[in-house]
Short mmCIF file of C-alpha atoms and ligand atoms in Angstrom, two decimals:
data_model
loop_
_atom_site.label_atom_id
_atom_site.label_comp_id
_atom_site.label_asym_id
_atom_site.label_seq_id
_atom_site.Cartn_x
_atom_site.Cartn_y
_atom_site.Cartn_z
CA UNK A 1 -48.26 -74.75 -91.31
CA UNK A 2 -51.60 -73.94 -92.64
CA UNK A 3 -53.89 -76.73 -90.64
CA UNK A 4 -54.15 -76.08 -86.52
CA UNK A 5 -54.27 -79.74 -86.06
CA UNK A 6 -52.26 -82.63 -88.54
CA UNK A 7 -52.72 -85.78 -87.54
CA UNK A 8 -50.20 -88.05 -89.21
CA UNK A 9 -52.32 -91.18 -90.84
CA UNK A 10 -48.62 -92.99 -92.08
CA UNK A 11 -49.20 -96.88 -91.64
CA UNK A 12 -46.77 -97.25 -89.59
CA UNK A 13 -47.06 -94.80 -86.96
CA UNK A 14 -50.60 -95.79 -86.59
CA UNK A 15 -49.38 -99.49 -86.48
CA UNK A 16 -46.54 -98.53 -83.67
CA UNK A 17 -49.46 -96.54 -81.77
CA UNK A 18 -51.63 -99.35 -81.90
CA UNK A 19 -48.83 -101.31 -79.94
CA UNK A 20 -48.19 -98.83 -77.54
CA UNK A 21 -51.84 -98.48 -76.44
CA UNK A 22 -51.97 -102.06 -75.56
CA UNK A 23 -51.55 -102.61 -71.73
CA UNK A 24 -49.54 -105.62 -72.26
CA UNK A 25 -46.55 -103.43 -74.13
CA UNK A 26 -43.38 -103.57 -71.65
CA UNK A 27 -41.80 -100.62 -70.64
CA UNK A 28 -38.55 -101.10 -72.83
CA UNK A 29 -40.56 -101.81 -75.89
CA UNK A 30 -42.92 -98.47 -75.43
CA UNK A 31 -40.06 -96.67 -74.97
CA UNK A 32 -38.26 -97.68 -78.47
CA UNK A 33 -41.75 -97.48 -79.99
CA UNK A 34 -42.24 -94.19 -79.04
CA UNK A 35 -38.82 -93.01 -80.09
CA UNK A 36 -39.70 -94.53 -83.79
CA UNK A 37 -43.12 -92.82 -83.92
CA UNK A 38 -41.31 -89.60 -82.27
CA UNK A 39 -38.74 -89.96 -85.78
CA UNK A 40 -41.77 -90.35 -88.03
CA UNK A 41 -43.47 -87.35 -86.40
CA UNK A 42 -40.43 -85.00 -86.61
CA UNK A 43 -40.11 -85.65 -90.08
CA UNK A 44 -44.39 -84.36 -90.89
CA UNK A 45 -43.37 -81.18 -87.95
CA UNK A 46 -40.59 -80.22 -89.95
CA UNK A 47 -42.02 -80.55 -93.35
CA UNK A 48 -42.53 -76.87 -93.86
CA UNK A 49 -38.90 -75.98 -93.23
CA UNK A 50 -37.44 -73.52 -95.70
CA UNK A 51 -35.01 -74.12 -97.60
CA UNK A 52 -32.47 -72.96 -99.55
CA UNK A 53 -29.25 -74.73 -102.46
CA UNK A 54 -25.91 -74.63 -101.74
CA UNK A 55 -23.28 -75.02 -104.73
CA UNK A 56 -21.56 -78.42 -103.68
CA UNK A 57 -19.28 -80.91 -105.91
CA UNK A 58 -20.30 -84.73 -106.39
CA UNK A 59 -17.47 -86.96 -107.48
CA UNK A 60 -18.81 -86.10 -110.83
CA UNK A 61 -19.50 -82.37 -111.03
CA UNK A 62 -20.48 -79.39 -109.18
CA UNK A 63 -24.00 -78.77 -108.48
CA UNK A 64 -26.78 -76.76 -106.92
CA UNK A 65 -28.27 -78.69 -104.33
CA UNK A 66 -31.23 -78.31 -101.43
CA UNK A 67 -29.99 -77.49 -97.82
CA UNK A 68 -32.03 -75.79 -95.09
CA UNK A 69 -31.77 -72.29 -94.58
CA UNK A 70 -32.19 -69.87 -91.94
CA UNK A 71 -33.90 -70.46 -88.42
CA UNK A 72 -32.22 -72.60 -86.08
CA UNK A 73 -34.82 -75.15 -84.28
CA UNK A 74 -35.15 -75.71 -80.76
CA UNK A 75 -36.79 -78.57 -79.37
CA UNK A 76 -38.60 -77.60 -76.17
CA UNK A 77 -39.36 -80.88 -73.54
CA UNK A 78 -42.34 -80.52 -71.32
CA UNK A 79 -40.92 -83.03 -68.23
CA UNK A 80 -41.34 -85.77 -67.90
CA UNK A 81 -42.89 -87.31 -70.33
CA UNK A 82 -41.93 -84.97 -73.15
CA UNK A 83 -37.95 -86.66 -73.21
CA UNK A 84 -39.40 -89.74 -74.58
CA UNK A 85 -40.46 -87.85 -77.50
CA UNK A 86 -37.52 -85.55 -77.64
CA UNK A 87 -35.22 -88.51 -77.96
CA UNK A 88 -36.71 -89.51 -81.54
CA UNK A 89 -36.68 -85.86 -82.75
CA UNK A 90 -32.97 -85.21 -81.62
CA UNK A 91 -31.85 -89.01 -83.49
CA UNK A 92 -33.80 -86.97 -86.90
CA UNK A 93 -32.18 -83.59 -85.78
CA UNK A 94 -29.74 -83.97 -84.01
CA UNK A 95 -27.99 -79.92 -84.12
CA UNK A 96 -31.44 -79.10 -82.59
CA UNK A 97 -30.52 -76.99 -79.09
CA UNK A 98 -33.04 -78.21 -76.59
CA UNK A 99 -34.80 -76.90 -73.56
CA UNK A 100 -37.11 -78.15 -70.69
CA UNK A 101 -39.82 -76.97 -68.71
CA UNK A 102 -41.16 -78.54 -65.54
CA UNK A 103 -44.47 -78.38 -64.85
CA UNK A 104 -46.49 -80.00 -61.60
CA UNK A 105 -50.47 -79.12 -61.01
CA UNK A 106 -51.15 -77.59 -57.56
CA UNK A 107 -53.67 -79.95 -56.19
CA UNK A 108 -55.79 -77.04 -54.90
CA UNK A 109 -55.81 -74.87 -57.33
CA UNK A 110 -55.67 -77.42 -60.40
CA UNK A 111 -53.10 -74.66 -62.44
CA UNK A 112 -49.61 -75.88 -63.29
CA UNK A 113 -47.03 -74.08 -61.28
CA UNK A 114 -43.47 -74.00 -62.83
CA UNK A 115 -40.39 -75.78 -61.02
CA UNK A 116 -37.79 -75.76 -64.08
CA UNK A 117 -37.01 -73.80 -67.15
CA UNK A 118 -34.41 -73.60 -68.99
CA UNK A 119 -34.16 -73.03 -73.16
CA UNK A 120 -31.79 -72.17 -75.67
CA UNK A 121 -30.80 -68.88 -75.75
CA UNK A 122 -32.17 -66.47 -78.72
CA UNK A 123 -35.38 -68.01 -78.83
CA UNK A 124 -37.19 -65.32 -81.15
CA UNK A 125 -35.15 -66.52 -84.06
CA UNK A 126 -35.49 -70.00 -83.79
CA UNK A 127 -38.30 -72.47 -84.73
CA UNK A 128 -39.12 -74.40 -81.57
CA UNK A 129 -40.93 -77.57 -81.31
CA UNK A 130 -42.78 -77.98 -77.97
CA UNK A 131 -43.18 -81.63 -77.89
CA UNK A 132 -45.54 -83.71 -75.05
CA UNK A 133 -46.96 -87.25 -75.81
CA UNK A 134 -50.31 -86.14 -74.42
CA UNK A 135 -52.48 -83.02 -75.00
CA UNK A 136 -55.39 -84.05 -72.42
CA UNK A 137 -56.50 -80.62 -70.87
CA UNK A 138 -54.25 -79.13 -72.48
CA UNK A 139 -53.55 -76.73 -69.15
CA UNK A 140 -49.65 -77.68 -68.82
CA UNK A 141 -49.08 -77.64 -72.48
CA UNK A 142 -50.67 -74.27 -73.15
CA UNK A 143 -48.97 -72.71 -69.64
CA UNK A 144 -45.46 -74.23 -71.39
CA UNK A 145 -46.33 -72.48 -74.95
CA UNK A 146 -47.06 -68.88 -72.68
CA UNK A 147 -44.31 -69.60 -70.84
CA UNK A 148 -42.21 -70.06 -74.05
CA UNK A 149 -43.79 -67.39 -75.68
CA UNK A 150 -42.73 -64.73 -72.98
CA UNK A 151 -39.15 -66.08 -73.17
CA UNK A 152 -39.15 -64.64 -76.87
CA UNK A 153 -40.69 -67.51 -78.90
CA UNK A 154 -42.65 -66.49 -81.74
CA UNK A 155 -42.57 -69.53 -84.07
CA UNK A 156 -43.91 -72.74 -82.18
CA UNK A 157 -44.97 -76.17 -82.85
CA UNK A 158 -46.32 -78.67 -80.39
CA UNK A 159 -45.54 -82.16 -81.00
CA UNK A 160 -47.72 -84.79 -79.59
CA UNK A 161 -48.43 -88.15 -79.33
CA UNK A 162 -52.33 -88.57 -78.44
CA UNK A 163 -54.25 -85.69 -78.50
CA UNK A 164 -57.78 -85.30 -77.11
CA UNK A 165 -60.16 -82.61 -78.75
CA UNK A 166 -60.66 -81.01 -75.29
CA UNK A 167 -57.11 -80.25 -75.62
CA UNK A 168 -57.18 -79.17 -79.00
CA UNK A 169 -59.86 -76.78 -78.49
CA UNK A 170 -57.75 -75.24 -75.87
CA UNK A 171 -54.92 -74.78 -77.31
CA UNK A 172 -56.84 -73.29 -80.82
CA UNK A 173 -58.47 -71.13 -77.87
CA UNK A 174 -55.12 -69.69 -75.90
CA UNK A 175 -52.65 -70.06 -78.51
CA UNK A 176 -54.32 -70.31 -82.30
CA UNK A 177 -50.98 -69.32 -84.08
CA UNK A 178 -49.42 -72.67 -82.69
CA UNK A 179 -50.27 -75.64 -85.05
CA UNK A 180 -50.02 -78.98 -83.19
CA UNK A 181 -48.84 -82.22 -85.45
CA UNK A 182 -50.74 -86.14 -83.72
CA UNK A 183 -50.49 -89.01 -84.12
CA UNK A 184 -54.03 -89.33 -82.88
CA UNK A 185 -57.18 -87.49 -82.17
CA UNK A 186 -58.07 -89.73 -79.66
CA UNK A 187 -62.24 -89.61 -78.44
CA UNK A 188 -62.09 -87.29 -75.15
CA UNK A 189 -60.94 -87.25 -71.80
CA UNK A 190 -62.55 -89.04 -69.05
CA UNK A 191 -63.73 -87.80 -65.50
CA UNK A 192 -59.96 -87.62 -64.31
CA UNK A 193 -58.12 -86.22 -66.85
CA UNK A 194 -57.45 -89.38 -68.88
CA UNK A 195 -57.33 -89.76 -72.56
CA UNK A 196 -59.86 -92.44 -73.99
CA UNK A 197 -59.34 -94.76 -75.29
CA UNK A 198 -55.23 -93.14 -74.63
CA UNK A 199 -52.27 -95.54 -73.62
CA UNK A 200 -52.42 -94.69 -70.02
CA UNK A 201 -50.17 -92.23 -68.32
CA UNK A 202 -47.57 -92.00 -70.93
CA UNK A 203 -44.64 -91.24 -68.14
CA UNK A 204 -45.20 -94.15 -66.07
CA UNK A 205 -45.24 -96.49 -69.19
CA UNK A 206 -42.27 -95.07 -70.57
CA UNK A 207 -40.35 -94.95 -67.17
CA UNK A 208 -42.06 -97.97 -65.39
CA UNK A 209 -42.90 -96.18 -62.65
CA UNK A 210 -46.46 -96.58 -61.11
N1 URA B 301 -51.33 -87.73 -69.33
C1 URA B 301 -51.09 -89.03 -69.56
O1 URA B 301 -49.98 -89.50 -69.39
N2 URA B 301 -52.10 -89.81 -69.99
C2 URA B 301 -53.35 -89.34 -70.20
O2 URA B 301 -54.22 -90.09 -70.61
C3 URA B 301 -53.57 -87.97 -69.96
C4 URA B 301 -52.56 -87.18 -69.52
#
């Protein structure tokens, strides 16, 4: 992908987001929302995918037709709130292999320690698509991408929902070779961590936990 930041303008993901942000949204209709937008942003993340034609034979005749070619994906799920978005990609792709890493921030030293990872295996050859709904810091996403990145991964993505340019600048800062596909460059980050004007914490809407 040539651009370190896409932010995907379609009407209707920025019609979906607007519904999501509202604080009135239940938790069963964020969650479907976000799967749609998730579907709508798979299809801009993969967009670059190469391809490749295949001799096949319609009812009427044989013919050379576009099919994808070479690298597997992998779909990478930052816990928790990464599986809402992973459940739109996998409905769009759904031979993806997918892997998780759990993150939690150590409340004295602010860094994200890991408690879970697990990914497909031969990671160098595949495309993977880190995916998080919200690149606020950006400190858990970029320690996922290094953590990826020493597993083998050479070719990653990072999916998100809201991003906020303090995030952005961090991850062009750590990891400039990963191009990161938004719905939203949202305004900043406020004195806690939160994304303005955001959606809230994006794992406690989707899961209705609080
Ligand atoms: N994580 C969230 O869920 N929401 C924010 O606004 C920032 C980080």
């Amino acid at each position: 992908m040539k651009n370190h930041l896409t932010v995907v303008n379609h009407p209707l993901v920025q019609h979906k987001l607007t519904l999501m942000r509202e604080k009135k949204t239940s938790t069963a209709v964020f969650r479907q929302l976000l799967k749609e937008i998730a579907m709508l942003l798979a299809y801009e993340v993969t967009r670059d995918l190469e391809m490749t034609t295949k001799t096949i034979e319609t009812p009427l005749q044989e013919t050379e037709s576009p099919t994808l070619k070479g690298k597997k994906l992998a779909l990478v799920s930052i816990l928790r709130a990464g599986n809402g978005l992973l459940d739109g990609v996998l409905e769009l792709i759904p031979s993806a292999r997918v892997g998780f890493v759990g993150l939690y921030r150590d409340e004295e030293t602010l860094q994200p320690v890991q408690y879970y990872f697990k990914v497909p295996t031969e990671l160098t050859d595949r495309r993977v698509i880190a995916v998080d709904p919200m690149l606020a810091t950006g400190n858990s996403s970029v320690h996922a991408i290094t953590l990826l990145k020493e597993a083998g991964a050479k070719d990653i993505r990072f999916l998100c929902l809201l991003a906020a340019p303090e995030g952005v600048k961090r991850m062009k800062e750590v990891h400039p070779d990963v191009s990161i596909v938004t719905a939203s460059l949202d305004e900043r980050l406020n004195e806690v961590g939160y994304i303005i004007p955001g959606l809230g914490d994006a794992g406690d809407r989707m899961f209705g936990t609080k």
